Each structure stands twice: as C-alpha cells, then as structure tokens.
PDB file of C-alpha atoms in Angstrom:
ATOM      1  CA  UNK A   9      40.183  69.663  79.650  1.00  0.00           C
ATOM      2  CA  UNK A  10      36.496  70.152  78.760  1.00  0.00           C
ATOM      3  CA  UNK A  11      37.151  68.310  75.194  1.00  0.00           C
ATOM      4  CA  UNK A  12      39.111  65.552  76.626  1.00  0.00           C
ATOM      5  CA  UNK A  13      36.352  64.875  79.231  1.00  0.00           C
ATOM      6  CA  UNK A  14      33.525  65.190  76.066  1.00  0.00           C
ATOM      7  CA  UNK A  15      35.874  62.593  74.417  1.00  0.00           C
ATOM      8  CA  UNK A  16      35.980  60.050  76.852  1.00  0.00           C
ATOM      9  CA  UNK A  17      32.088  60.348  77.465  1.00  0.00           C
ATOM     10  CA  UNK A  18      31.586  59.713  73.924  1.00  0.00           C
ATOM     11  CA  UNK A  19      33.743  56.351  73.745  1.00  0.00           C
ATOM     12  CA  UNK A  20      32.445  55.244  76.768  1.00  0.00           C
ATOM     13  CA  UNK A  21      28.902  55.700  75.366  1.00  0.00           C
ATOM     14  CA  UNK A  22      29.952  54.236  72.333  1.00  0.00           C
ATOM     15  CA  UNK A  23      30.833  50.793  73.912  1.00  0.00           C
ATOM     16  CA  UNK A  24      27.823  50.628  75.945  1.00  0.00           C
ATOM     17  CA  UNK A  25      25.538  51.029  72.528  1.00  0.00           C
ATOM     18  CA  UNK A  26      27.874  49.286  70.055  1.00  0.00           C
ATOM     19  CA  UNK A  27      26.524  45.892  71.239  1.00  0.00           C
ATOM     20  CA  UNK A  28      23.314  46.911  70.740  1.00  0.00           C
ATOM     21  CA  UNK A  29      23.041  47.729  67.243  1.00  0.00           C
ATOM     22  CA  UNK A  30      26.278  46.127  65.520  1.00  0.00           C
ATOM     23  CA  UNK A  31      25.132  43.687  63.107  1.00  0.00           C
ATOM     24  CA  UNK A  32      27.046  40.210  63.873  1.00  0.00           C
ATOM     25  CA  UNK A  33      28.332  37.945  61.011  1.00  0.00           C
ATOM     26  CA  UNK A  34      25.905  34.877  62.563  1.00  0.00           C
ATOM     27  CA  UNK A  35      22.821  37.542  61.899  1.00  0.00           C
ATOM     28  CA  UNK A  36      23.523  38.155  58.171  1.00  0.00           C
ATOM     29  CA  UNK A  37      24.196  34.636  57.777  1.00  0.00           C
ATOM     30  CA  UNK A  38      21.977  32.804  60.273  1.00  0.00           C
ATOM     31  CA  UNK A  39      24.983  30.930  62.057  1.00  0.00           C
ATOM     32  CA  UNK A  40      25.541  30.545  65.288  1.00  0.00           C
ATOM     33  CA  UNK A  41      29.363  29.609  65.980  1.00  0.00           C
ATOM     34  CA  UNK A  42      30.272  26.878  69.235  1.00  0.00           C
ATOM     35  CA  UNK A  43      32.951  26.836  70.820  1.00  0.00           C
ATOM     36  CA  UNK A  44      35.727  23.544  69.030  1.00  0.00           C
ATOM     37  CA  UNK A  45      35.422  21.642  72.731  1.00  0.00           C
ATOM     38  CA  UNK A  46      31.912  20.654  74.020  1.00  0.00           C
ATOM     39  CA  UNK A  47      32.684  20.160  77.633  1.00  0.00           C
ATOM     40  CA  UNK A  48      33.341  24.301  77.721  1.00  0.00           C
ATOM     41  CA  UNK A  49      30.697  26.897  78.832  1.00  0.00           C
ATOM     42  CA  UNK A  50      28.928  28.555  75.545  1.00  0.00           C
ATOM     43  CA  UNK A  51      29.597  31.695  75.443  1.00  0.00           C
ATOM     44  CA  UNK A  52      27.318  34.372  74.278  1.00  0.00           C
ATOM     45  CA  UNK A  53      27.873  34.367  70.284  1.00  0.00           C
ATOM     46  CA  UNK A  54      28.388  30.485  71.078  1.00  0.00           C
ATOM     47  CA  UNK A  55      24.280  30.492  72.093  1.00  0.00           C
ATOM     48  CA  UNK A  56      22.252  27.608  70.055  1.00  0.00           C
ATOM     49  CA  UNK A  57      19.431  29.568  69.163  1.00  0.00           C
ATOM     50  CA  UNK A  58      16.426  28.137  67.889  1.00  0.00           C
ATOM     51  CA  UNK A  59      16.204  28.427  64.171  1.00  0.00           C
ATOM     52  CA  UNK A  60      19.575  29.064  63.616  1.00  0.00           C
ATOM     53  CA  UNK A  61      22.214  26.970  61.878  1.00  0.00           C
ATOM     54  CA  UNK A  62      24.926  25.983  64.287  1.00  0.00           C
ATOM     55  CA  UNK A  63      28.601  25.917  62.890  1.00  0.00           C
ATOM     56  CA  UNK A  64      32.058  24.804  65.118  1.00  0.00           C
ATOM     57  CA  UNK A  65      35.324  25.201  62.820  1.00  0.00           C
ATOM     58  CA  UNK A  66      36.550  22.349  64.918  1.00  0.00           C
ATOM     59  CA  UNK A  67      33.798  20.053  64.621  1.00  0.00           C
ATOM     60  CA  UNK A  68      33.804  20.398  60.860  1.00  0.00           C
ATOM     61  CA  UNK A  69      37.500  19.902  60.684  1.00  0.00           C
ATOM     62  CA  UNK A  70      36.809  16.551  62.839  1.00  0.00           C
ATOM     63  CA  UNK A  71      34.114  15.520  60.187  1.00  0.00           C
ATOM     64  CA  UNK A  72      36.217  16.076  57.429  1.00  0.00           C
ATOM     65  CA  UNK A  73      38.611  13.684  58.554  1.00  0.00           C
ATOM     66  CA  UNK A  74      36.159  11.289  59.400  1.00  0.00           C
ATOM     67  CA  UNK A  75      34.529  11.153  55.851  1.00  0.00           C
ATOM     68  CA  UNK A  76      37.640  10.870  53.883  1.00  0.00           C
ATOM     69  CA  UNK A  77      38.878   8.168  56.573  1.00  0.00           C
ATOM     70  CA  UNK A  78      35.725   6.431  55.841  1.00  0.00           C
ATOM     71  CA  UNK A  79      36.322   6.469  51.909  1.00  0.00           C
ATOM     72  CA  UNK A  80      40.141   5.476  52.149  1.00  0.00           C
ATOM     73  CA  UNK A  81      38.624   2.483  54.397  1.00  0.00           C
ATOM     74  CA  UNK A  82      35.948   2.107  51.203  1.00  0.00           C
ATOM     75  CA  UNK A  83      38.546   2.317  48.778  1.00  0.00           C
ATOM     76  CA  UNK A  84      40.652  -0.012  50.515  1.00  0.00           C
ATOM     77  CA  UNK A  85      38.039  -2.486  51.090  1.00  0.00           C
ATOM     78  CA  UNK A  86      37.437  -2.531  47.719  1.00  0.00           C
ATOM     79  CA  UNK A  87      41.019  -2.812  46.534  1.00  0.00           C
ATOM     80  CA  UNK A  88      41.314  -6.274  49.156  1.00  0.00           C
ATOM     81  CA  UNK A  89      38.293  -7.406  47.335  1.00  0.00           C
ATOM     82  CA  UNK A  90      39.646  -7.333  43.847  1.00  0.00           C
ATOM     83  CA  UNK A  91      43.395  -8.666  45.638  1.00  0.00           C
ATOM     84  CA  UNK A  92      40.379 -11.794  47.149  1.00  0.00           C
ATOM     85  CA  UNK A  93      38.777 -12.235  43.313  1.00  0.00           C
ATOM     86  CA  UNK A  94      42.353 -12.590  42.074  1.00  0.00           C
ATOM     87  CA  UNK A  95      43.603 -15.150  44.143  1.00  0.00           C
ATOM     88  CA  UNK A  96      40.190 -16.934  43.858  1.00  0.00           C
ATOM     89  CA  UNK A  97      40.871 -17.562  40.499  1.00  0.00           C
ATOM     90  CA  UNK A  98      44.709 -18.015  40.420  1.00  0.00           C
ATOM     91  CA  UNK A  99      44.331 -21.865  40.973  1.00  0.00           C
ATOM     92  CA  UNK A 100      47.025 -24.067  40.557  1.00  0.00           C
ATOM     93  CA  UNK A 101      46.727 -28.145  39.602  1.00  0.00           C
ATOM     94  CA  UNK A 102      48.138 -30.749  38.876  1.00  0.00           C
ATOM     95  CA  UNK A 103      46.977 -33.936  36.780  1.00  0.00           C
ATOM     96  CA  UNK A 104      47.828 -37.314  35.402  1.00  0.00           C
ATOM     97  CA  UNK A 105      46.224 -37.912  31.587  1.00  0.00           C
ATOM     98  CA  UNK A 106      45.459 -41.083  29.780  1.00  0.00           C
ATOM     99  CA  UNK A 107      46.807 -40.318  25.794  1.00  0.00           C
ATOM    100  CA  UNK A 108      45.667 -42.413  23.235  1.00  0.00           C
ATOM    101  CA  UNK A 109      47.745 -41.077  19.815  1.00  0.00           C
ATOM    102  CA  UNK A 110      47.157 -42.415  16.358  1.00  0.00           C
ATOM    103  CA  UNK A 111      50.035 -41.568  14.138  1.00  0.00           C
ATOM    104  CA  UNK A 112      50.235 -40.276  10.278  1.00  0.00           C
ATOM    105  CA  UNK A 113      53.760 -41.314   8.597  1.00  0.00           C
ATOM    106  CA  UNK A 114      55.034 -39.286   6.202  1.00  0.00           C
ATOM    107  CA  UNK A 115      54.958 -42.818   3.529  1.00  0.00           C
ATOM    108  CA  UNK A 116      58.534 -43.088   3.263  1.00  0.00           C
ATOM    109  CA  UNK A 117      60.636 -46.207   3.623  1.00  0.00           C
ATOM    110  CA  UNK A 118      62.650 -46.720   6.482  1.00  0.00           C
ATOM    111  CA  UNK A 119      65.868 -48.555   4.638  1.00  0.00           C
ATOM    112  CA  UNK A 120      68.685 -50.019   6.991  1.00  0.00           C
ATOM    113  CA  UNK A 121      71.663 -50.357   4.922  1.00  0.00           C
ATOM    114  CA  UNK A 122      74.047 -51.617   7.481  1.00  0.00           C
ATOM    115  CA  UNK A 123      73.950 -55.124   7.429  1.00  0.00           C
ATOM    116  CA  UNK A 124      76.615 -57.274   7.680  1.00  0.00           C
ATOM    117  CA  UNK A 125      75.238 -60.412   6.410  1.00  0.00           C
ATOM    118  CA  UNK A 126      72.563 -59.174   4.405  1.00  0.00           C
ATOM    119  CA  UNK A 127      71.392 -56.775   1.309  1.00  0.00           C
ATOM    120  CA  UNK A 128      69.704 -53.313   2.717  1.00  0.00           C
ATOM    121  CA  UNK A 129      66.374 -53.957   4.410  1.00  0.00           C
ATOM    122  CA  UNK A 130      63.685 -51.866   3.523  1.00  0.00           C
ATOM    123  CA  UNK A 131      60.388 -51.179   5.242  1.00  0.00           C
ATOM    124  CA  UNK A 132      57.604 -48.813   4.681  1.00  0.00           C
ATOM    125  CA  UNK A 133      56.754 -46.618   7.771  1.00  0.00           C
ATOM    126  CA  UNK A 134      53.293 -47.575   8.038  1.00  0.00           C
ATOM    127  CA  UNK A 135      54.283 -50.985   8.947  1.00  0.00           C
ATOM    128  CA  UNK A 136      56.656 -49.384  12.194  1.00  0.00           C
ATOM    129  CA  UNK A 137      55.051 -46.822  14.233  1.00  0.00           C
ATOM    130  CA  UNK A 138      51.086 -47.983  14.667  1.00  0.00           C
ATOM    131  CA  UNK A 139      49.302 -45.980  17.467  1.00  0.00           C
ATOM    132  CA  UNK A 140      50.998 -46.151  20.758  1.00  0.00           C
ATOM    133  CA  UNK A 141      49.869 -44.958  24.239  1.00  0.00           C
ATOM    134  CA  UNK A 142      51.503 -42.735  26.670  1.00  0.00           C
ATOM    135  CA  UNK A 143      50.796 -41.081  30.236  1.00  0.00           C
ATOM    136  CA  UNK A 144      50.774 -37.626  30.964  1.00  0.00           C
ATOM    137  CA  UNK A 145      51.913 -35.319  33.601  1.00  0.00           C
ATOM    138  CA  UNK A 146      50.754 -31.982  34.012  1.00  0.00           C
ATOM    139  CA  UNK A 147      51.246 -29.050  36.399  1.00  0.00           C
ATOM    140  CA  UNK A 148      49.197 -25.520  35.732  1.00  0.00           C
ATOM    141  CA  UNK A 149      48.018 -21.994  36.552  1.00  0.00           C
ATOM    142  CA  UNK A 150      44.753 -20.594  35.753  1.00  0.00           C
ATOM    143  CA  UNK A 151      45.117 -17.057  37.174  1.00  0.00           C
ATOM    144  CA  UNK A 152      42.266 -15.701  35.000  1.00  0.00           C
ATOM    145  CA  UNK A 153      38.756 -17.042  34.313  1.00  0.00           C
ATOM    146  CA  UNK A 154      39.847 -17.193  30.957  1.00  0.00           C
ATOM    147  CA  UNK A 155      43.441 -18.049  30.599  1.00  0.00           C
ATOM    148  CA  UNK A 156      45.686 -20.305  31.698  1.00  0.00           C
ATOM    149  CA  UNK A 157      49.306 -21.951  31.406  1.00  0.00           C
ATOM    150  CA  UNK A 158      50.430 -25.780  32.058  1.00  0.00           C
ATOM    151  CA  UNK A 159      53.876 -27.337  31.604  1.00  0.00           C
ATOM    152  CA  UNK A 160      53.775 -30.886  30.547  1.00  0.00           C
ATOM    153  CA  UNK A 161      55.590 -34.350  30.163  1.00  0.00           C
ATOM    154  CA  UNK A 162      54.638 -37.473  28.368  1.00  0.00           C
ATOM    155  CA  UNK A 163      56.020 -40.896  28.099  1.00  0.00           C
ATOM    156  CA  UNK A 164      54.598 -44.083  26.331  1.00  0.00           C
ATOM    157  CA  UNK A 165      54.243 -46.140  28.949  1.00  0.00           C
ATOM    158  CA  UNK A 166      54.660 -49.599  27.090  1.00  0.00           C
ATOM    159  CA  UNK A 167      56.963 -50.167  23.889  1.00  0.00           C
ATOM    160  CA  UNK A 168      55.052 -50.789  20.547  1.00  0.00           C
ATOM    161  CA  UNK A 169      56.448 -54.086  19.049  1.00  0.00           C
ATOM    162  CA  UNK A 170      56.223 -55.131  15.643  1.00  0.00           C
ATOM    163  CA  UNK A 171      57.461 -58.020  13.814  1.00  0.00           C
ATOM    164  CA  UNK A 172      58.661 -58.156  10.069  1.00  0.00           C
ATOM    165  CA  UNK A 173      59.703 -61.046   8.005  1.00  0.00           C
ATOM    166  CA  UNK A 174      61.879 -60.293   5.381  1.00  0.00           C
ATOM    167  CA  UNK A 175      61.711 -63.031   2.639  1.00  0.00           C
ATOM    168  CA  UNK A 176      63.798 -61.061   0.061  1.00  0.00           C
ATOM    169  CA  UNK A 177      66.798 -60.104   1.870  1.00  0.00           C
ATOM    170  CA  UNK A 178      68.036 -63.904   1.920  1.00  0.00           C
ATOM    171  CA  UNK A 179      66.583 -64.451  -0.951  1.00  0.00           C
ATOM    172  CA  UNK A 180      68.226 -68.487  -2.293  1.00  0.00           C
ATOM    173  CA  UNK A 181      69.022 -69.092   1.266  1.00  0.00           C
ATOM    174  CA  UNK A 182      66.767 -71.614   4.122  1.00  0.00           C
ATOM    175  CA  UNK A 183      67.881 -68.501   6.223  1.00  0.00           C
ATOM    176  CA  UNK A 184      65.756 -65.102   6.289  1.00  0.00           C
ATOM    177  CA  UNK A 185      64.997 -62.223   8.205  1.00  0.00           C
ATOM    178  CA  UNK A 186      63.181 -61.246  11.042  1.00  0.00           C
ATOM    179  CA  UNK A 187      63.034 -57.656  11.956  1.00  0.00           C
ATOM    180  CA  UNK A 188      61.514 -56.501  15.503  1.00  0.00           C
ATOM    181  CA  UNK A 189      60.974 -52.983  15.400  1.00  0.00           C
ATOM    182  CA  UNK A 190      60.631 -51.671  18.914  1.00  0.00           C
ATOM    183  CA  UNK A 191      59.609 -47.674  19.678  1.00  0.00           C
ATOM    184  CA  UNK A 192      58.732 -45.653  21.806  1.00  0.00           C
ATOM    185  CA  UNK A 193      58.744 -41.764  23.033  1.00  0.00           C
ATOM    186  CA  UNK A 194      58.803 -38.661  25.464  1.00  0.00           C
ATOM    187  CA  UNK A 195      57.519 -35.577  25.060  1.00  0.00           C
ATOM    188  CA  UNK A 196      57.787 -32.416  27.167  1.00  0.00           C
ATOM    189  CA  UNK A 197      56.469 -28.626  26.785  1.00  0.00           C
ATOM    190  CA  UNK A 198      53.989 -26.020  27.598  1.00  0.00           C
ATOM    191  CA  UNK A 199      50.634 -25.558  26.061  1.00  0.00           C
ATOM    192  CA  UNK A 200      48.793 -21.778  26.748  1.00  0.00           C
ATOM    193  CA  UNK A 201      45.275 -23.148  27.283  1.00  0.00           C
ATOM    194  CA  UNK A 202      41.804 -20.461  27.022  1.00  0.00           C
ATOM    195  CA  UNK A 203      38.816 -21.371  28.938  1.00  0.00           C
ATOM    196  CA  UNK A 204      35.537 -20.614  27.671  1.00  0.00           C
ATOM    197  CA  UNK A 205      33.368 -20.620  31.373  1.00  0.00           C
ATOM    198  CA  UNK A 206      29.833 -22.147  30.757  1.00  0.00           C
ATOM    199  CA  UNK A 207      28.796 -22.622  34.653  1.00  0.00           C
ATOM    200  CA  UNK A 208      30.517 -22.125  37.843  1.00  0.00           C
ATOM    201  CA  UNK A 209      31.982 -25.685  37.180  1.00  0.00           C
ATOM    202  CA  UNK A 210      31.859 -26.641  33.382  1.00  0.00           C
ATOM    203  CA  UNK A 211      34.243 -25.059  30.529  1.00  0.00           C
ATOM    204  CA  UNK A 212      35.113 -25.700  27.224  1.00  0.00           C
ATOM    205  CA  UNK A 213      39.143 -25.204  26.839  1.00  0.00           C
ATOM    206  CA  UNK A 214      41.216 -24.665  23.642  1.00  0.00           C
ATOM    207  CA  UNK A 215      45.183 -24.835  24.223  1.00  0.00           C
ATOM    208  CA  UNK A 216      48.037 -23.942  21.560  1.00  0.00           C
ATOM    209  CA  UNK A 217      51.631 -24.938  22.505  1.00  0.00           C
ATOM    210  CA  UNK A 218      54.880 -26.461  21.845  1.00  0.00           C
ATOM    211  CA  UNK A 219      56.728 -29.817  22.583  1.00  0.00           C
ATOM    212  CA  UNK A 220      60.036 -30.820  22.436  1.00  0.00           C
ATOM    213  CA  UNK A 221      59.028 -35.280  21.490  1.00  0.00           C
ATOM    214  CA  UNK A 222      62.048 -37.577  21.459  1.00  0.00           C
ATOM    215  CA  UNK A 223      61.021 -40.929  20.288  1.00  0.00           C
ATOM    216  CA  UNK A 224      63.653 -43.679  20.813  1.00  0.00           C
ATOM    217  CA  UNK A 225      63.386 -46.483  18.192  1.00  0.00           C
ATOM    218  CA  UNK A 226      65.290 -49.820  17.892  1.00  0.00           C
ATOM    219  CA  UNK A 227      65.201 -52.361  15.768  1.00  0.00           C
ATOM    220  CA  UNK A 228      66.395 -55.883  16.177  1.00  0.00           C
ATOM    221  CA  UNK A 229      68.116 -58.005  12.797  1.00  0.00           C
ATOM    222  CA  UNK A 230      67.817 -61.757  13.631  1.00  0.00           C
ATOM    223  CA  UNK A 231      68.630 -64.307  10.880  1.00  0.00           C
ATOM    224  CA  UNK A 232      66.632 -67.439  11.534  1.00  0.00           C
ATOM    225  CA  UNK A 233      66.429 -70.522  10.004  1.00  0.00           C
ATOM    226  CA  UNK A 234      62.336 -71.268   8.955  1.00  0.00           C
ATOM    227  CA  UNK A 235      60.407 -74.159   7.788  1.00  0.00           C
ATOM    228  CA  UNK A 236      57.413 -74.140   6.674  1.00  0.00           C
ATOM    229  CA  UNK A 237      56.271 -70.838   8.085  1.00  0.00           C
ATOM    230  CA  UNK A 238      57.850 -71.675  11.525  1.00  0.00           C
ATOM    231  CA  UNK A 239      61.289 -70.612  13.022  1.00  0.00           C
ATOM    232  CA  UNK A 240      63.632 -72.513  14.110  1.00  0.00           C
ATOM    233  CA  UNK A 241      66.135 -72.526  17.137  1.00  0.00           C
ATOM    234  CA  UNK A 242      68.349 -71.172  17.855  1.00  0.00           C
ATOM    235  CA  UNK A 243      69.047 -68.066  15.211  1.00  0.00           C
ATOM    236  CA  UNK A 244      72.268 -68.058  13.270  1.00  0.00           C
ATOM    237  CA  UNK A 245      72.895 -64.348  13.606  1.00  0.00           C
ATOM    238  CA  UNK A 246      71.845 -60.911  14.897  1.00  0.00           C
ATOM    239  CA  UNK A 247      72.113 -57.626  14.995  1.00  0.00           C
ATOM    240  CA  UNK A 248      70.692 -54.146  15.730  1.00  0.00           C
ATOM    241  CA  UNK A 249      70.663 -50.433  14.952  1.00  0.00           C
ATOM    242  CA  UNK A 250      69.107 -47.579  15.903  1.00  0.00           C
ATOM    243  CA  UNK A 251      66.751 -44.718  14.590  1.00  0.00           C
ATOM    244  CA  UNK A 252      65.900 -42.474  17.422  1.00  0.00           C
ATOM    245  CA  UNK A 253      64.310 -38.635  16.358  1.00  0.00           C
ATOM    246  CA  UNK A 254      64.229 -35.624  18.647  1.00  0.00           C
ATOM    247  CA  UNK A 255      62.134 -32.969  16.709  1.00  0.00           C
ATOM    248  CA  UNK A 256      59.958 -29.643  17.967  1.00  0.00           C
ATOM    249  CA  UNK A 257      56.186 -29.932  17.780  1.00  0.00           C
ATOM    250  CA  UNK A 258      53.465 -27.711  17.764  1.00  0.00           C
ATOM    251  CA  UNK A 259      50.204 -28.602  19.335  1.00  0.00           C
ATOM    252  CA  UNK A 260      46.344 -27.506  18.843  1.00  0.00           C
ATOM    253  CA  UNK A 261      43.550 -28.323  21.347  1.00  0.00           C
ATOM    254  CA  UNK A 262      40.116 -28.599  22.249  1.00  0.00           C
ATOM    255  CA  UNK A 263      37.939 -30.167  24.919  1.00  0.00           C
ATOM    256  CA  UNK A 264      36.046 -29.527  28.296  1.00  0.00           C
ATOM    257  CA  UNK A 265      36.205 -29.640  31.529  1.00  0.00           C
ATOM    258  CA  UNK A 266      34.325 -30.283  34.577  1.00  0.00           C
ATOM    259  CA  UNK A 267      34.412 -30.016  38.002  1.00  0.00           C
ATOM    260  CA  UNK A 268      33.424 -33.377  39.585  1.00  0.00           C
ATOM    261  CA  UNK A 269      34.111 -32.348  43.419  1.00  0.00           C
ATOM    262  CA  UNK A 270      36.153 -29.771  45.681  1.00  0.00           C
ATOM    263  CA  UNK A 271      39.514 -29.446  43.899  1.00  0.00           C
ATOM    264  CA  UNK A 272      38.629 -31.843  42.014  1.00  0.00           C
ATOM    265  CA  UNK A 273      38.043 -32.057  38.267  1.00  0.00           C
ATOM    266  CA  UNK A 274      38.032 -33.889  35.018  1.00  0.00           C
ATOM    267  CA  UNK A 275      38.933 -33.247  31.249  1.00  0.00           C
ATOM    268  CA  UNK A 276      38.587 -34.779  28.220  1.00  0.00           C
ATOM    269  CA  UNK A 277      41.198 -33.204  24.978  1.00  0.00           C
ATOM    270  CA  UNK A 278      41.451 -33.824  21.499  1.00  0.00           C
ATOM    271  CA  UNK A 279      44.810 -32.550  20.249  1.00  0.00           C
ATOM    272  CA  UNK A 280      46.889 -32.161  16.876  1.00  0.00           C
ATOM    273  CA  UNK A 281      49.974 -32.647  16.624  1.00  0.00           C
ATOM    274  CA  UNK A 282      52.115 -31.871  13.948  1.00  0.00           C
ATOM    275  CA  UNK A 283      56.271 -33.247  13.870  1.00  0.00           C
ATOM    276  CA  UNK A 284      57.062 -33.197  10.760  1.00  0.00           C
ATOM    277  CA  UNK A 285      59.908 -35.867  11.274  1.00  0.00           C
ATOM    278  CA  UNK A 286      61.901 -38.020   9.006  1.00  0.00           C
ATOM    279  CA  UNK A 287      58.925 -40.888   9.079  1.00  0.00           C
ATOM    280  CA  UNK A 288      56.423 -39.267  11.528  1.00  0.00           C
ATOM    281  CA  UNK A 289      54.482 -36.116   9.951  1.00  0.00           C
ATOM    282  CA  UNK A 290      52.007 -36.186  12.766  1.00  0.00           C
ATOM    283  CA  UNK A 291      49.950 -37.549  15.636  1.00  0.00           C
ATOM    284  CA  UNK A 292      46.018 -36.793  16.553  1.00  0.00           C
ATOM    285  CA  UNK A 293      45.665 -37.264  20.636  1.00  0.00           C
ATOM    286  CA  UNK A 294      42.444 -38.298  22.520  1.00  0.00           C
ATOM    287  CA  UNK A 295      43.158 -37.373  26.762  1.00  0.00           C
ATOM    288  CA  UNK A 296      41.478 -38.322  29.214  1.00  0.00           C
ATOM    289  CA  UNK A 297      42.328 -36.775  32.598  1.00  0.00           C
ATOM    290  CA  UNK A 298      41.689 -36.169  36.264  1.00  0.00           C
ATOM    291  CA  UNK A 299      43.109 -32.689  38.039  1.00  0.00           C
ATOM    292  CA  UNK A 300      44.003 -31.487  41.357  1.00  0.00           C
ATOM    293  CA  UNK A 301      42.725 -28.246  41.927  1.00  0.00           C
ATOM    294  CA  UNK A 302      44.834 -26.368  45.439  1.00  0.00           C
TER     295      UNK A 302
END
C-alpha cells in the first residue's frame, strides 16, 4: 500500500514539473505554431512571442496554393499572349494585280497545213504572241512574319490581234492571204511567297510557285482579193483553226510591299516564268497591285 501511494506521489509530481523543464520543439527551433483558423483563441504553444518565427501548417498549405495558382495564371497569361501574337500575324487578303508579260518564243514556225484552198502557211512565232496583258486575282495567308501562301488566277483581259499577209501562199493568183492570229490566256496556281520585314509596314517578298496557263489561240484564213496594197470586198473564202496549249509553269519572284493604310497595302512583283511550250518558252511579268488586308 505504502509503494503504491509513493508511486502515485511521484507521477503526480512528475506532471506538475514536466512543464517546467521539458524542452518544446518551438524552443530548439525558434517557432511558435498558430492555430490553422484565426478567428480561434491562441492557445498556449499557439502564443506569438516576440522574436520568434511564427509557423501555421494551414496557413502555409493556403500559400502554397496561392503561389502556384498565381504561376498557372502567369503561365497562362503568357500562353494567350503567344495564341494573341499568332493571330496578329495570321492575316488574310485579298488583291486584284495589273500584269504586264513580255513573252520569249521558243523561234519555231508555227505551220498550218490544213488548208483547203491553199499551200501550208507558215509563220514564225515571233510574229504571233507579242506581249499581252492580263488581270490578276489573288487570295492569301501570311500566318508568319516571314512566310506566306496565296492561290491565284489570271486572265488577259483583252485578245492580242495580229495581222499577216501571206503573199506566197497564192503565189500567180490576184487572190492572197490574210491571216489574223488572235490569243489569249488563263493562268491559275499557288505561289509560297517569303517576306523579308524591313519596318512595321515595308517588306521585300520573294515567291516560288506553280501555274497551271492555258492559252487559247485562233487564227482566222481569209482569202482576199488586193490591189495595190488594199483589200478588196468582200473576201472569196475563209477559214480557221485552232492552236490552243495547256502546259505547267513554274514561277520565281521578287518585289516589295508596303502598307499604304489600315488593311490596306500595295505591291509591286517582277516574276519569271518559264512554260516551256510548243512556241512559248517563257514570259517575264511586271505586277502592280493593291491588297486587302482582314
């Protein structure tokens, strides 16, 4: 009985001094812990004490979240800006050109052998296609400062005309030819265009690309009766044929462009184009044109 009351005496005693010379966590460290909700009574170990380093497990939780909230917001941010920059410069256009083309013949003779009241006529090249003008349509894409795409079509607006008189072909005859050669074309394709930025609104461009060019040709046999250098009326016969080409051309480019206003802008193009037909071996291309920038 005597032990068990020494016993309890001692644990009793031990309770009372623990407090008062166990060495807390917050003393080695210097931390004072707070309760995780503000609006509660601080307890004892939960004391701010002056000096000391206050920690709450629930607080720092709370800040964690907040700082990788804030750099997910950052991050996205910055990910909307680049998605912003993008679109900036993904502008689509469309334009209208002015083509002037002077065309190289490959110096063969165009021979129509089909007459029916005549020997073959032959003509050299040179003296059938001269330079003929066209208008252009464009539509295009520049989604980088750099590099763009345009789909195109081209048609001569007006048909070039020229007029032959064959002496030979009726040769002993008062009768003798005259040949109207009539042509024209169309041309559609894509050109891949680079863009060499000097300002905000002035760029030198370079383009490489392909076109399909159809060019429709006619010419018109009329046997007339001439005197003295003039014709007479009306003809005593006619006839005509047909030489149309459809080939595939490649196309080089340069020029510049500026921008003259909002959405607005202007280019000037020298191109190079080589067809390689059966009298056509290529055409050089100065443009002229006026975009729509949206």
């Amino acid at each position: 009985m005597k032990r068990i009351c020494l016993f309890f005496v001692i644990f009793m005693a031990a309770l009372v001094v623990k407090p008062c010379f166990a060495v807390s966590y917050g003393d080695l460290y210097d931390i004072e812990w707070c309760p995780c909700n503000p609006e509660n009574e601080l307890s004892g170990q939960g004391s701010v004490v002056l000096g000391q380093t206050v920690m709450c497990p629930c607080e720092s939780m709370y800040a964690g979240y907040g700082r990788t909230f804030k750099k997910d917001m950052q991050e996205a941010k910055q990910v909307i800006k680049k998605v912003k920059e993008k679109a900036a410069n993904y502008k689509y256009y469309i334009g209208i050109e002015f083509n002037k083309s002077a065309t190289e013949t490959n110096n063969e003779n165009l021979t129509f052998d089909n007459m029916k009241f005549s020997n073959p006529v032959v003509v050299g090249a040179d003296d059938v296609f001269a330079d003929q003008d066209n208008l252009g349509i464009v539509i295009g894409t520049r989604p980088h400062p750099n590099f763009g795409i345009e789909a195109f079509y081209n048609r001569s607006f007006d048909e070039n005309e020229t007029i032959h008189v064959d002496h030979n072909a009726l040769a002993g005859s008062p009768y003798h030819m005259v040949n109207t050669y009539l042509t024209k074309y169309q041309a559609f394709g894509v050109d891949i265009l680079g863009y060499l930025p000097i300002t905000g609104f002035f760029d030198f461009v370079a383009s490489v690309g392909l076109g399909q060019y159809y060019f429709d040709n006619e010419v018109k046999h009329d046997v007339a009766y001439i005197s003295g250098g003039l014709a007479g009326d009306p003809y005593y016969d006619n006839m005509s044929s047909d030489f149309s080409e459809d080939t595939l051309a490649w196309r080089l480019g340069l020029g510049a462009q500026i921008t003259i206003g909002r959405g607005l802008m202007l280019r000037g193009m020298y191109r190079y184009i080589h067809i390689n037909s059966t009298a056509i071996k290529n055409m050089q291309e100065f443009s002229v044109g006026l975009g729509f920038v949206f």
